[in-house]
Coordinates of C-alpha atoms and ligand atoms in Angstrom, one line a residue:
X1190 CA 77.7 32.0 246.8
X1191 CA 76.6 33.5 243.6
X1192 CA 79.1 33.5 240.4
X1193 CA 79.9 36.8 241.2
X1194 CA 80.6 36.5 244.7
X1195 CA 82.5 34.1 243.5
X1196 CA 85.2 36.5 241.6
X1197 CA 85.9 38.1 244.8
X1198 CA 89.0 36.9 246.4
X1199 CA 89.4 36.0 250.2
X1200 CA 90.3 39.2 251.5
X1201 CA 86.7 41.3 249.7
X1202 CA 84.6 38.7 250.6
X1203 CA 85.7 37.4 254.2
X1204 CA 86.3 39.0 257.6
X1205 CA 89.1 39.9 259.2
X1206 CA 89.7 39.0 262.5
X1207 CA 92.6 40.7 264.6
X1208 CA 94.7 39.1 267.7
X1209 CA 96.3 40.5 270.1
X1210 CA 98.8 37.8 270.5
X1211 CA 99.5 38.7 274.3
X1212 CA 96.1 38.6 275.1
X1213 CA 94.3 35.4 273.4
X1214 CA 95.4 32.2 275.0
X1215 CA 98.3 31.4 277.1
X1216 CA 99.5 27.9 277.2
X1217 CA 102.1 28.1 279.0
X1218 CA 101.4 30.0 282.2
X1219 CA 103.5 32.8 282.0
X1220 CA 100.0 35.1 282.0
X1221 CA 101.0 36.1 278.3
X1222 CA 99.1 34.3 275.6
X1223 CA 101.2 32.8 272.9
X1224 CA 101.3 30.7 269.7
X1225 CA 100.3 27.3 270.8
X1226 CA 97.3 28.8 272.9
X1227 CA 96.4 30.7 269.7
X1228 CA 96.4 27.3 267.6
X1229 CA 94.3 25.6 270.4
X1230 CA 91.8 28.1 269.5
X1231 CA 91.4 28.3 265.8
X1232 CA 88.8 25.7 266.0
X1233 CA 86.6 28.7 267.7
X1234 CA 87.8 31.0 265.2
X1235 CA 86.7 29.0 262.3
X1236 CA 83.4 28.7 264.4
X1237 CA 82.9 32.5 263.8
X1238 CA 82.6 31.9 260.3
X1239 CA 85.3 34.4 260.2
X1240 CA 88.2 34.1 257.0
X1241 CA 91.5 35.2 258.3
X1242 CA 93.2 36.0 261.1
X1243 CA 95.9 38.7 261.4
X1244 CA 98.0 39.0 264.5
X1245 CA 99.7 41.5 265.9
X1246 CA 103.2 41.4 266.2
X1247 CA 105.1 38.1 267.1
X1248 CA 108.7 39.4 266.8
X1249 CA 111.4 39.1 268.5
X1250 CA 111.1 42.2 270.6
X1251 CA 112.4 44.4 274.0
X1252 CA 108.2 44.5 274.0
X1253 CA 108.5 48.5 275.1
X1254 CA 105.6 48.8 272.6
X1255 CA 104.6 45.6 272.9
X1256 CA 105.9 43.8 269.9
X1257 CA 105.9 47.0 267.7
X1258 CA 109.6 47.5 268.6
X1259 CA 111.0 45.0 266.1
X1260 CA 114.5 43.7 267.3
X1261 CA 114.4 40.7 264.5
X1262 CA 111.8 40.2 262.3
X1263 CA 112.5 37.0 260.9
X1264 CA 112.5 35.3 264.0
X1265 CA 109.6 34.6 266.8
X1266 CA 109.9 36.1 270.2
X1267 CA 110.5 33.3 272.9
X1268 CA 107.5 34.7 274.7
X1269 CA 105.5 33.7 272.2
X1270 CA 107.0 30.3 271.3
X1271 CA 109.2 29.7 268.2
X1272 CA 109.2 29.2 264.4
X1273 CA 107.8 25.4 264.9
X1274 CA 104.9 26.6 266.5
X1275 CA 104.6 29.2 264.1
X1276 CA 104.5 26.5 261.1
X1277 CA 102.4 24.3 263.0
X1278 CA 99.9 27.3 263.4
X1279 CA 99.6 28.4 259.9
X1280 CA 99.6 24.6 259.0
X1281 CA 96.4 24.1 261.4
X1282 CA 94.4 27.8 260.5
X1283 CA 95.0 26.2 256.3
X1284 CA 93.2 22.8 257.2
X1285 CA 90.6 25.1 258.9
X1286 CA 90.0 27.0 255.8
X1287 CA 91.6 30.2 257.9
X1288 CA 94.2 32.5 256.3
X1289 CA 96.8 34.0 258.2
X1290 CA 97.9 37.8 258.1
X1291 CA 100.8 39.3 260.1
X1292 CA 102.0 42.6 261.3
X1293 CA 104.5 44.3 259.2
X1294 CA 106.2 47.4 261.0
X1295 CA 108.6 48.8 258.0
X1296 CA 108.8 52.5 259.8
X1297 CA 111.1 51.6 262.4
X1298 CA 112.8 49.0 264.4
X1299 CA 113.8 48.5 267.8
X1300 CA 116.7 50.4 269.0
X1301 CA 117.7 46.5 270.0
X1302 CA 117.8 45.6 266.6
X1303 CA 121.4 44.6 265.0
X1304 CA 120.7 47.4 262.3
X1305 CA 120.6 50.0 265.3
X1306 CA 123.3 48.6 267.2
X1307 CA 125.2 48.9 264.3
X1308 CA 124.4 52.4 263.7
X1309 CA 125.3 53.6 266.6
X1310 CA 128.7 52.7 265.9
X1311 CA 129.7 56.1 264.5
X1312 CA 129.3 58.1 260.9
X1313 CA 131.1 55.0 258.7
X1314 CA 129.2 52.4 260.4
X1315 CA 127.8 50.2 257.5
X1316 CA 124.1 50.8 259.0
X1317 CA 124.4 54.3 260.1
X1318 CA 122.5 55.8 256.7
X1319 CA 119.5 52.8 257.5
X1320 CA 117.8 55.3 260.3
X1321 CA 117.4 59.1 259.7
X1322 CA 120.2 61.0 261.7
X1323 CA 120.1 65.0 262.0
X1324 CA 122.8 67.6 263.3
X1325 CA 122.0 69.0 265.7
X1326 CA 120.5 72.7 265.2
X1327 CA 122.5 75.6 264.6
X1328 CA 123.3 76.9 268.3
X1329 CA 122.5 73.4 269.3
X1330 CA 119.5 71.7 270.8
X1331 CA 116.3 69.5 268.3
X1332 CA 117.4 69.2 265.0
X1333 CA 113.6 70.6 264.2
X1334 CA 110.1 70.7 266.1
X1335 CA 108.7 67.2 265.0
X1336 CA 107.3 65.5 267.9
X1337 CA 107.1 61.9 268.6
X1338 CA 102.9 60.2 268.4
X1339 CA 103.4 59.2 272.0
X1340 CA 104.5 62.7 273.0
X1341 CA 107.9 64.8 273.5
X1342 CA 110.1 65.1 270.6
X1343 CA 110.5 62.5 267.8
X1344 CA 114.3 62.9 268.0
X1345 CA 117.1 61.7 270.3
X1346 CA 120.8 62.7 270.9
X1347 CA 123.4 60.1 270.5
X1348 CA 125.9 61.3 272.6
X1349 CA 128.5 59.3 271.2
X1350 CA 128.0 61.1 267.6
X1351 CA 126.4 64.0 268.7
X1352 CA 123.9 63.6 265.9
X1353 CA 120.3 63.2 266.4
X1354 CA 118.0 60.1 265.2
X1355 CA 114.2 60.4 264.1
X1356 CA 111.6 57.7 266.0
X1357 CA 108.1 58.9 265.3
X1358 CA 107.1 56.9 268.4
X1359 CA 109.1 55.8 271.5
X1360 CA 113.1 57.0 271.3
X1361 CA 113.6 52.8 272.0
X1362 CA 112.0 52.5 268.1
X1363 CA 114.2 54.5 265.4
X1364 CA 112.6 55.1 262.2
X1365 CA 114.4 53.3 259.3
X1366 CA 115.7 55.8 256.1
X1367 CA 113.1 54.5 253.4
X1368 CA 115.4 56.6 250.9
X1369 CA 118.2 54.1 251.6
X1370 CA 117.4 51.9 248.9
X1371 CA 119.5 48.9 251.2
X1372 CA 116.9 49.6 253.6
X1373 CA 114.1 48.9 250.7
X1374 CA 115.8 45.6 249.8
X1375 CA 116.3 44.1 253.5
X1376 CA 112.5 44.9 254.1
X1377 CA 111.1 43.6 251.2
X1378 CA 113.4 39.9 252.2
X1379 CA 111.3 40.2 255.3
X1380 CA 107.9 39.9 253.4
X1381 CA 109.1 37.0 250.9
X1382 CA 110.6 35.1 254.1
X1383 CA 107.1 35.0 255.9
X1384 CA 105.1 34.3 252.2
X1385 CA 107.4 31.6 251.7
X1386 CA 106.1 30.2 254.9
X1387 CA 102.9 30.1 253.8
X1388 CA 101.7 33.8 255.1
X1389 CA 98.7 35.2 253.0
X1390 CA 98.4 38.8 253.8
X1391 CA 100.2 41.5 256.0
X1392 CA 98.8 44.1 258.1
X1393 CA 101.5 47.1 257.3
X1394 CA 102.0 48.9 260.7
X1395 CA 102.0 53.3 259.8
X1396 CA 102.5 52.9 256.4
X1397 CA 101.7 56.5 256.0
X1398 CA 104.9 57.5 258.1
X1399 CA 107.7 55.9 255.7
X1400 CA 109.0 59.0 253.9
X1401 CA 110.1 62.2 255.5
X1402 CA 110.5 65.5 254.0
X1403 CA 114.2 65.5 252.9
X1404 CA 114.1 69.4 254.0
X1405 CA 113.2 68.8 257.7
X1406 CA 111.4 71.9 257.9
X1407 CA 109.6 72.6 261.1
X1408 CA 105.9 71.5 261.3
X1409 CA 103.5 74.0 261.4
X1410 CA 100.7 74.8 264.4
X1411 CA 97.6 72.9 263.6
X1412 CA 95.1 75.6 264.4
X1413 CA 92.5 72.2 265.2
X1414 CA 94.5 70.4 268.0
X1415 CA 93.4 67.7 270.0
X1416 CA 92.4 65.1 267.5
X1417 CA 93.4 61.5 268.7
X1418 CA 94.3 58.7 266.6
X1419 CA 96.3 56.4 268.2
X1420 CA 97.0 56.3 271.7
X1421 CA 95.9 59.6 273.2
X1422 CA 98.7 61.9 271.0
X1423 CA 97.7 65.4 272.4
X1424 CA 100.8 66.9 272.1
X1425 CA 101.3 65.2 268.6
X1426 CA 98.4 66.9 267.5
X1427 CA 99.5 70.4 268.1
X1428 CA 101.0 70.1 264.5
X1429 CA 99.9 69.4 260.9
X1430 CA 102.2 66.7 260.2
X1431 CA 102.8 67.8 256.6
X1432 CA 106.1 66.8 256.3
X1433 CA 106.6 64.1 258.2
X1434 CA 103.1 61.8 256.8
X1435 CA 101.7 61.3 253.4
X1436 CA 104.7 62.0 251.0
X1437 CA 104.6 61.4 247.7
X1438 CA 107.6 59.0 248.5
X1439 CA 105.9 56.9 250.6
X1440 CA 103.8 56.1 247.6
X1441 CA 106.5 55.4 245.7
X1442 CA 107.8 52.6 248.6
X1443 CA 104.4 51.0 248.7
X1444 CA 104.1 50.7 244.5
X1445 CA 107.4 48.7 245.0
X1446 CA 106.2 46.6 248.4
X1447 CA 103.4 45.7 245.9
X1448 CA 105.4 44.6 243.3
X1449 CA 106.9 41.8 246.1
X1450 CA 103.9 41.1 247.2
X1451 CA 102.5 39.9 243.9
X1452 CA 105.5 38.1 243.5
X1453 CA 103.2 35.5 245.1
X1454 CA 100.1 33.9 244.8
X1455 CA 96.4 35.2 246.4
X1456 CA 98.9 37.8 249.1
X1457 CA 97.6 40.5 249.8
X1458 CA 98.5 43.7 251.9
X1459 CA 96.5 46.1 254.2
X1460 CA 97.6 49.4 255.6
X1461 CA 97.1 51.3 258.5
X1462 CA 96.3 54.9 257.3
X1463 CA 94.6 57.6 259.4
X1464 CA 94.0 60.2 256.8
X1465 CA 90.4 61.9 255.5
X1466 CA 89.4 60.4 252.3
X1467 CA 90.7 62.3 249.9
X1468 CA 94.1 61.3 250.6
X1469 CA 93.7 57.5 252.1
X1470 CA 92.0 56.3 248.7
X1471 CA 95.1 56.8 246.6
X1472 CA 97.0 54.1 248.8
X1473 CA 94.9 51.8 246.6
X1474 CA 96.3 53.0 243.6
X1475 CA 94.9 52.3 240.5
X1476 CA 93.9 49.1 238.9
X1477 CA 97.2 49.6 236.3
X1478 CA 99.6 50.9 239.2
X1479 CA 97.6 49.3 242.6
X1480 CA 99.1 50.0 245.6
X1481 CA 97.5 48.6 249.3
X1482 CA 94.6 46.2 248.7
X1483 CA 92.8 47.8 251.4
X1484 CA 93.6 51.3 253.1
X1485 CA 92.0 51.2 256.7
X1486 CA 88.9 52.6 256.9
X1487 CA 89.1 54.0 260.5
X1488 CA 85.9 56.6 260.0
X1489 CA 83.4 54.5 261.7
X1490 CA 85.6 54.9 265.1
X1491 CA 86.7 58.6 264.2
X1492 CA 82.7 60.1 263.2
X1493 CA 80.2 61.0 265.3
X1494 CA 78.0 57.8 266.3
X1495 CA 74.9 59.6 264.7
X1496 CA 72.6 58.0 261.8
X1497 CA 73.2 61.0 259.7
X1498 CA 76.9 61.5 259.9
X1499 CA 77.4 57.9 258.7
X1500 CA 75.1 58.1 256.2
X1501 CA 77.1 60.6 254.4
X1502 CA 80.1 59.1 254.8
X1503 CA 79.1 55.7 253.7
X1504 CA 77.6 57.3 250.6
X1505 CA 80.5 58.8 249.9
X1506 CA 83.2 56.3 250.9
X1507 CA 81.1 54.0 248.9
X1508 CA 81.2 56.6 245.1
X1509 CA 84.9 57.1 245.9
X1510 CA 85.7 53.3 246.6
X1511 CA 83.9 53.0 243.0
X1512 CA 85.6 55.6 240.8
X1513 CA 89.1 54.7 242.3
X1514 CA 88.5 50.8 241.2
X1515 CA 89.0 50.3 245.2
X1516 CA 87.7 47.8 247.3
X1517 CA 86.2 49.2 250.2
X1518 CA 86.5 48.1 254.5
X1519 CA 85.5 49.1 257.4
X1520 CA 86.9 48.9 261.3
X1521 CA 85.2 49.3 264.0
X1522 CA 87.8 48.5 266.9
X1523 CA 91.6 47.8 267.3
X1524 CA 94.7 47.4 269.7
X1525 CA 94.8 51.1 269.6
X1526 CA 91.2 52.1 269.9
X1527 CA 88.8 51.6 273.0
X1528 CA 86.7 49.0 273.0
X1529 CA 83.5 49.8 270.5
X1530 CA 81.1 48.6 272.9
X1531 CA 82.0 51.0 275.5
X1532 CA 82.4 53.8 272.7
X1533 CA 79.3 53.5 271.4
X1534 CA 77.2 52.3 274.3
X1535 CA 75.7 48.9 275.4
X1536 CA 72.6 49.7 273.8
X1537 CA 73.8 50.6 270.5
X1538 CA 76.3 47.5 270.5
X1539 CA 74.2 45.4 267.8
X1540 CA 73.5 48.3 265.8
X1541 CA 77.1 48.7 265.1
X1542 CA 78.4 45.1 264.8
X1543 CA 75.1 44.9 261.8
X1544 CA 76.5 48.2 260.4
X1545 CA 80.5 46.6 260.2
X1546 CA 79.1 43.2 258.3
X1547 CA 76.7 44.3 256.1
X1548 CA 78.2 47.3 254.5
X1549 CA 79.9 46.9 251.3
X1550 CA 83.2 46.4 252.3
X1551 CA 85.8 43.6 254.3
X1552 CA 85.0 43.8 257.7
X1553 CA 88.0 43.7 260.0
X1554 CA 87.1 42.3 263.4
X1555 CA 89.4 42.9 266.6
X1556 CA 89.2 39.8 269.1
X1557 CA 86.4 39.8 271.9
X1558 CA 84.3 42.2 270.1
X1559 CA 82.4 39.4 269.1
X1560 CA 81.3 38.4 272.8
X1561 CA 80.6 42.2 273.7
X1562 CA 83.9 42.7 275.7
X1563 CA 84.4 46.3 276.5
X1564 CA 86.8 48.2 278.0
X1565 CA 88.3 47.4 281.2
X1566 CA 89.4 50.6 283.5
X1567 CA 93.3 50.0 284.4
X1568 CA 94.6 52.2 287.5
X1569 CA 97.7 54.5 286.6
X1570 CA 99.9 51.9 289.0
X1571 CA 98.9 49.2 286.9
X1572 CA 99.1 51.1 283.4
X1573 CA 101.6 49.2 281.5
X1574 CA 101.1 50.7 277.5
X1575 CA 103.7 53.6 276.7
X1576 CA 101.3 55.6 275.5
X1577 CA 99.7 56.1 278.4
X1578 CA 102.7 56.1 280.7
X1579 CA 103.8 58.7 278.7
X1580 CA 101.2 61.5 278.9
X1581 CA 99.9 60.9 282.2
X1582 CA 97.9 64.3 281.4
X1583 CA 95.8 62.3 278.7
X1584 CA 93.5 60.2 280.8
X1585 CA 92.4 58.4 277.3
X1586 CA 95.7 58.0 276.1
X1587 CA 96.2 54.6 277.4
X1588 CA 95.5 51.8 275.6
X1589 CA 95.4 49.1 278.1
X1590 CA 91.3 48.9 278.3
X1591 CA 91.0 47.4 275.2
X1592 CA 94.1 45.0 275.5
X1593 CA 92.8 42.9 278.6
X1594 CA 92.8 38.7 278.1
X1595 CA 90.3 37.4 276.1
X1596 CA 87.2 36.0 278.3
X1597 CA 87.0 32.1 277.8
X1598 CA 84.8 30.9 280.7
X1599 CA 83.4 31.6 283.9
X1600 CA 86.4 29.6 285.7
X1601 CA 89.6 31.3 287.0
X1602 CA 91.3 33.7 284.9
X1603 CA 88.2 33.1 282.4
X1604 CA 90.1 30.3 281.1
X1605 CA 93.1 32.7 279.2
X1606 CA 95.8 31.4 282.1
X1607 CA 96.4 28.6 284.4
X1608 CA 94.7 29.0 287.7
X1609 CA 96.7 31.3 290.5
X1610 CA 98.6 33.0 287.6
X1611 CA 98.6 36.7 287.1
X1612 CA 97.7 37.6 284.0
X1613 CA 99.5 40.6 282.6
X1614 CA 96.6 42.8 282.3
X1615 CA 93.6 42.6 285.0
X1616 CA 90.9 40.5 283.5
X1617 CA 87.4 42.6 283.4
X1618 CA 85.3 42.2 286.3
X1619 CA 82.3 40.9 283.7
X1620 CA 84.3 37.8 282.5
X1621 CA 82.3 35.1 284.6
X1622 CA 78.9 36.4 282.3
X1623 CA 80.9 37.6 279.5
X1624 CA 82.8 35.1 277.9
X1625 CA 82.5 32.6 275.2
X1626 CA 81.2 29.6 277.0
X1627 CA 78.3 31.1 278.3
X1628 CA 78.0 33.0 275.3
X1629 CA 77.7 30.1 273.4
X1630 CA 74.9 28.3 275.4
X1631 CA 72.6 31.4 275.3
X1632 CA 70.6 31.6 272.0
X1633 CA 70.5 35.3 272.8
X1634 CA 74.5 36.5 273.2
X1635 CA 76.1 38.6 271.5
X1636 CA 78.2 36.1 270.2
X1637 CA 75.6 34.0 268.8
X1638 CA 74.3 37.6 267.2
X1639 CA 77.5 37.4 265.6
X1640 CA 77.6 34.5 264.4
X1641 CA 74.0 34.9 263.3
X1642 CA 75.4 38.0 261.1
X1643 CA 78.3 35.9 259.9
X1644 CA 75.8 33.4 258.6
X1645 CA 73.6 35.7 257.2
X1646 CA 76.8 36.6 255.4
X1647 CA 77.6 33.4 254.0
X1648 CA 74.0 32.6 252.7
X1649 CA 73.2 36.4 251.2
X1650 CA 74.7 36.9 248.2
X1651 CA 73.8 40.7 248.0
X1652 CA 75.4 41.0 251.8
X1653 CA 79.2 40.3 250.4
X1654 CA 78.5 41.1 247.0
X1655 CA 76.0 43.6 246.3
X1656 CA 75.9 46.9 245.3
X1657 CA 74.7 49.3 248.1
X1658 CA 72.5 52.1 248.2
X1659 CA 71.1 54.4 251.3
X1660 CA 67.7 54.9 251.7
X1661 CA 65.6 58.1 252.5
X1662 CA 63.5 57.8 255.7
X1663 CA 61.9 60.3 257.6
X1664 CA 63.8 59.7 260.9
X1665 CA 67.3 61.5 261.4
X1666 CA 67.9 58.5 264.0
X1667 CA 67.3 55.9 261.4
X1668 CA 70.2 54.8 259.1
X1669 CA 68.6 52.5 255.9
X1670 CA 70.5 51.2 252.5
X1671 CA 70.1 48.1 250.6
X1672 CA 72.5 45.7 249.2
X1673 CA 71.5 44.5 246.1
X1674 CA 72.8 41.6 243.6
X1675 CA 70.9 39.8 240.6
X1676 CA 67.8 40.5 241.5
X1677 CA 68.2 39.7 244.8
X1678 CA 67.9 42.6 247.4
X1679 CA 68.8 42.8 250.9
X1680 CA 67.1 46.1 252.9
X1681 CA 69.3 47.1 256.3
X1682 CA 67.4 48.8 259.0
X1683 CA 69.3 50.8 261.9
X1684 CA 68.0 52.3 265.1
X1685 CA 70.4 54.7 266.2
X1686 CA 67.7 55.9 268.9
X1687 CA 65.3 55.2 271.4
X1688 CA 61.8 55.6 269.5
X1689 CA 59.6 53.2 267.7
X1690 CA 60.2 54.3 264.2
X1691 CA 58.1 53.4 261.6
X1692 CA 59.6 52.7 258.4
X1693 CA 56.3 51.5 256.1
X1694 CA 57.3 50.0 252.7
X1695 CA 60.8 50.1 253.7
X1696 CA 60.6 47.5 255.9
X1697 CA 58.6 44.9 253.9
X1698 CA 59.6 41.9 252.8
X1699 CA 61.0 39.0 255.0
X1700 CA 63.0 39.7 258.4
X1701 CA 65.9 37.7 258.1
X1702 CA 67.4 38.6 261.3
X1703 CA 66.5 41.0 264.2
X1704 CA 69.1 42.3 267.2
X1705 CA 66.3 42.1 269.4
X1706 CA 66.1 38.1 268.6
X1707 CA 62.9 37.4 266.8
X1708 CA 62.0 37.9 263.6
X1709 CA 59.4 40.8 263.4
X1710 CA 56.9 40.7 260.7
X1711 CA 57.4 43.6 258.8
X1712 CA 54.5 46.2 259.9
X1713 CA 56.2 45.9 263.4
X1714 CA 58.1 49.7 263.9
X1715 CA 62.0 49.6 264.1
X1716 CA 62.1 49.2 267.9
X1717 CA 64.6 51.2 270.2
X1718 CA 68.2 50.5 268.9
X1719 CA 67.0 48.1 267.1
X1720 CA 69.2 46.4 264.2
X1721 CA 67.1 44.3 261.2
X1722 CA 68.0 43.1 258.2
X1723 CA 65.2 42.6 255.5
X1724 CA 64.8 40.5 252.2
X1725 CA 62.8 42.6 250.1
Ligands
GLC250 C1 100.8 51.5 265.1 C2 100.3 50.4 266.0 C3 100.5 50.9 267.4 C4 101.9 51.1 267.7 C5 102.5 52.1 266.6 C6 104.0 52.1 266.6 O1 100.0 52.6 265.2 O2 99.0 50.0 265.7 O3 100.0 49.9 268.3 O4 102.1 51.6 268.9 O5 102.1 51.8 265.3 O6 104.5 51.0 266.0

């Protein structure tokens, strides 16, 4: 890498990769992967030329949301192994050069969790101010009409007090009072108990959610329903959530998280934020008051897949990531979000994974995209996510499709459990030609695209490091910038249709790599969905 590649640090110039930890490699044959089956495989992980791996969440948990219902976060759930294994992983991903990132969820806990338990004790319980309790209104009934992300209202009666508690998501995971500063100081001993361990970043679960609206005002009709972030949220989108996301106290909470944070060496944080631009950029902060070190960039899953659309947004994400002193990322799949293959199409697959690594910007990579896994259809009966169980009415609300086992090999249970075990999601029915092995013995997989991008990566300068700049073409369906550092410049050329397209001067120079596997001399047209990357 050049000098100024250099100055970035491991989180702007590497990739993310994201782990389902339920999903990746089960050692023990239970059908649920697990920490020791996750070690085994950091070798392969390194392989991907990949810099840090973030997992999603280990916890001691009830699992109703699948690890996002923390009942103790200091301590490993059994399903997953313990804290040995948990030392012995980050121990193993550090000799491989790999960092390790884990999933903070400071919103709320599990209604398992002491705090809760506590809680519910009554008004002068010690806890009861650490969750956000409501009378009941006047007349009775919801204290107001928020409504919970996975559908019905985001309150529940305690009987015993006759008071109400807030949980944005399942009633089994009540939000924590952020204004309680006891709550502040307990949360931030969470995140200097895991960095003392050794962990070097955390992916920070809703951080947009932490504050309320001390008034709790109803919510008013959004007039432009139907939206869907995470997990299907139909009925959650019927209002604009302007009191219950985005408050100017939430930036206050995540100016102090910072301040632990950097308490430490090289840590860094990044938060999940589904907001338009305007407002997700100020999580950043500002280079004298910074705030996340990278707000999600979820655009590339919510736009249009058309050359045009992303474009425009690039061009502006990229002028706004500039003037805020930001560092810019992108995502193009997650626990949350269907599989990108499937989203995009078969034929546009390459197309997209060029687009995620050769943007300016940390690519965040969600496991099995990188083999061309897409999503697997689950049957109601066999629907285990919340979010789907919960609004039955929202066909896509489920998020099971793109949380099946990771695809090893061709043998049985593609290698992610012990022969004759069920694994707790179906396996897709591609796995014996989809999956790593076979990937890695045909020059022309997906996963050897991948790791032809990842290379590309780490010998281009101007792919990490460079400024970039879109390019006019005449073709709507052609997307063009260039990424361009000391001199050298790097020209990225992107089919999104099914013409020839010829691009002339734009495409001169040296191929350096081609989705379609060869290396075109530069007069050829951009084929069909072609993907090509240029040295100019
Ligand atoms: C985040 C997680 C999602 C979870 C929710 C509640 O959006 O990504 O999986 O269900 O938070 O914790």
């Amino acid at each position: 890498m050049t000098q100024l590649s250099g100055k970035l640090k491991w989180w702007q110039s590497g990739i993310i990769y994201q782990i389902y930890p339920r999903s990746y490699q089960d050692s023990n044959g239970d059908g649920v992967g697990d920490l020791r089956g996750i070690t085994s495989r950091l070798p392969y992980i390194a392989s991907l030329g990949v810099q840090a791996v973030w997992l999603s969440p280990i916890f001691k948990s009830p699992m109703d949301d699948f690890g996002y219902d923390v009942a103790d976060y200091c301590d490993i759930d059994p399903l997953f192994g313990t804290l040995e294994d948990f030392d012995a992983l980050v121990a193993e991903a550090h000799r491989l050069g790999l960092k390790v990132m884990l999933d903070y969820v400071p919103n709320h806990t599990s209604n398992q969790h002491d705090w809760f338990k506590d809680a519910l004790e009554g008004h002068d319980s010690p806890k009861r101010d650490w969750y956000v309790w409501r009378d009941p209104a006047e007349g009775g009934g919801l204290p107001n009409n928020w409504k919970s992300f996975f559908g019905g209202p985001a309150w529940t009666l305690d009987e015993y007090s006759g008071q109400y508690y807030l949980h944005q998501f399942l009633p089994s995971q009540p939000d924590l009072n952020w204004r309680n500063p006891e709550v502040r100081a307990a949360m931030f001993e969470v995140l200097r108990f895991w960095m003392r361990r050794g962990v070097d970043g955390f992916r920070v679960d809703v951080i947009w959610l932490l504050a309320e609206d001390e008034r709790f005002l109803d919510e008013p009709e959004n007039p432009d329903a139907n939206r869907q972030v995470v997990g299907g949220q139909i009925e959650h989108s019927t209002l604009l959530h302007i009191y219950t996301q985005d408050q100017p106290e939430t930036h206050e909470y995540i100016r102090e998280m910072r301040g632990v944070i950097d308490e430490f060496d090289d840590r860094m944080m990044v938060g999940e934020i589904y907001l338009p631009l305007d407002k997700l950029l100020p999580y950043a902060g500002t280079p004298d008051v910074p705030m996340v070190h990278l707000p999600f960039n979820f655009h590339l899953i919510l736009l249009g897949w058309e050359a045009a659309t992303i474009r425009e947004f690039a061009d502006q994400y990229d002028a706004e990531c500039i003037k805020a002193g930001a560092w810019p990322n992108w995502v193009l799949g997650n626990h949350d979000q269907h599989r990108f293959k499937s989203r995009v199409g078969a034929p546009q697959y390459r197309v997209a994974q060029t687009l995620l690594l050769t943007l300016r910007g940390t690519p965040t990579v969600y496991y099995g995209d990188e083999i061309g896994m897409r999503n697997v259809p689950i049957p109601f009966e066999k629907m285990v996510d919340p979010a789907g169980l919960q609004q039955p009415d929202s066909p896509n609300a489920g998020r099971d499709p793109e949380r099946t086992p990771m695809q090893w090999n061709a043998g049985p249970n593609a290698g992610f459990t012990t022969e004759g075990v069920n694994p707790w999601l179906p396996l897709a029915a591609d796995a014996d030609t989809v999956n790593v092995h076979s990937e890695e013995a045909d020059p022309q997989s997906d996963l050897n695209y991948f790791r032809a991008l990842t290379r590309l990566r780490a010998q281009v300068p101007a792919l990490v490091a460079g400024d970039y700049r879109s390019l006019d073409t005449a073709h709507d369906d052609v997307f063009a910038f260039s990424r361009s550092l000391q001199g050298q410049k790097v020209t990225v050329l992107l089919n999104f249709g099914t013409f020839d397209r010829d691009l002339g001067s734009l495409a001169a120079g040296q191929t350096l790599l081609s989705s379609e596997g060869d290396l075109p001399v530069p007069e050829l047209p951009l084929r069909p969905n072609e993907a090509r990357v240029v040295l100019a």
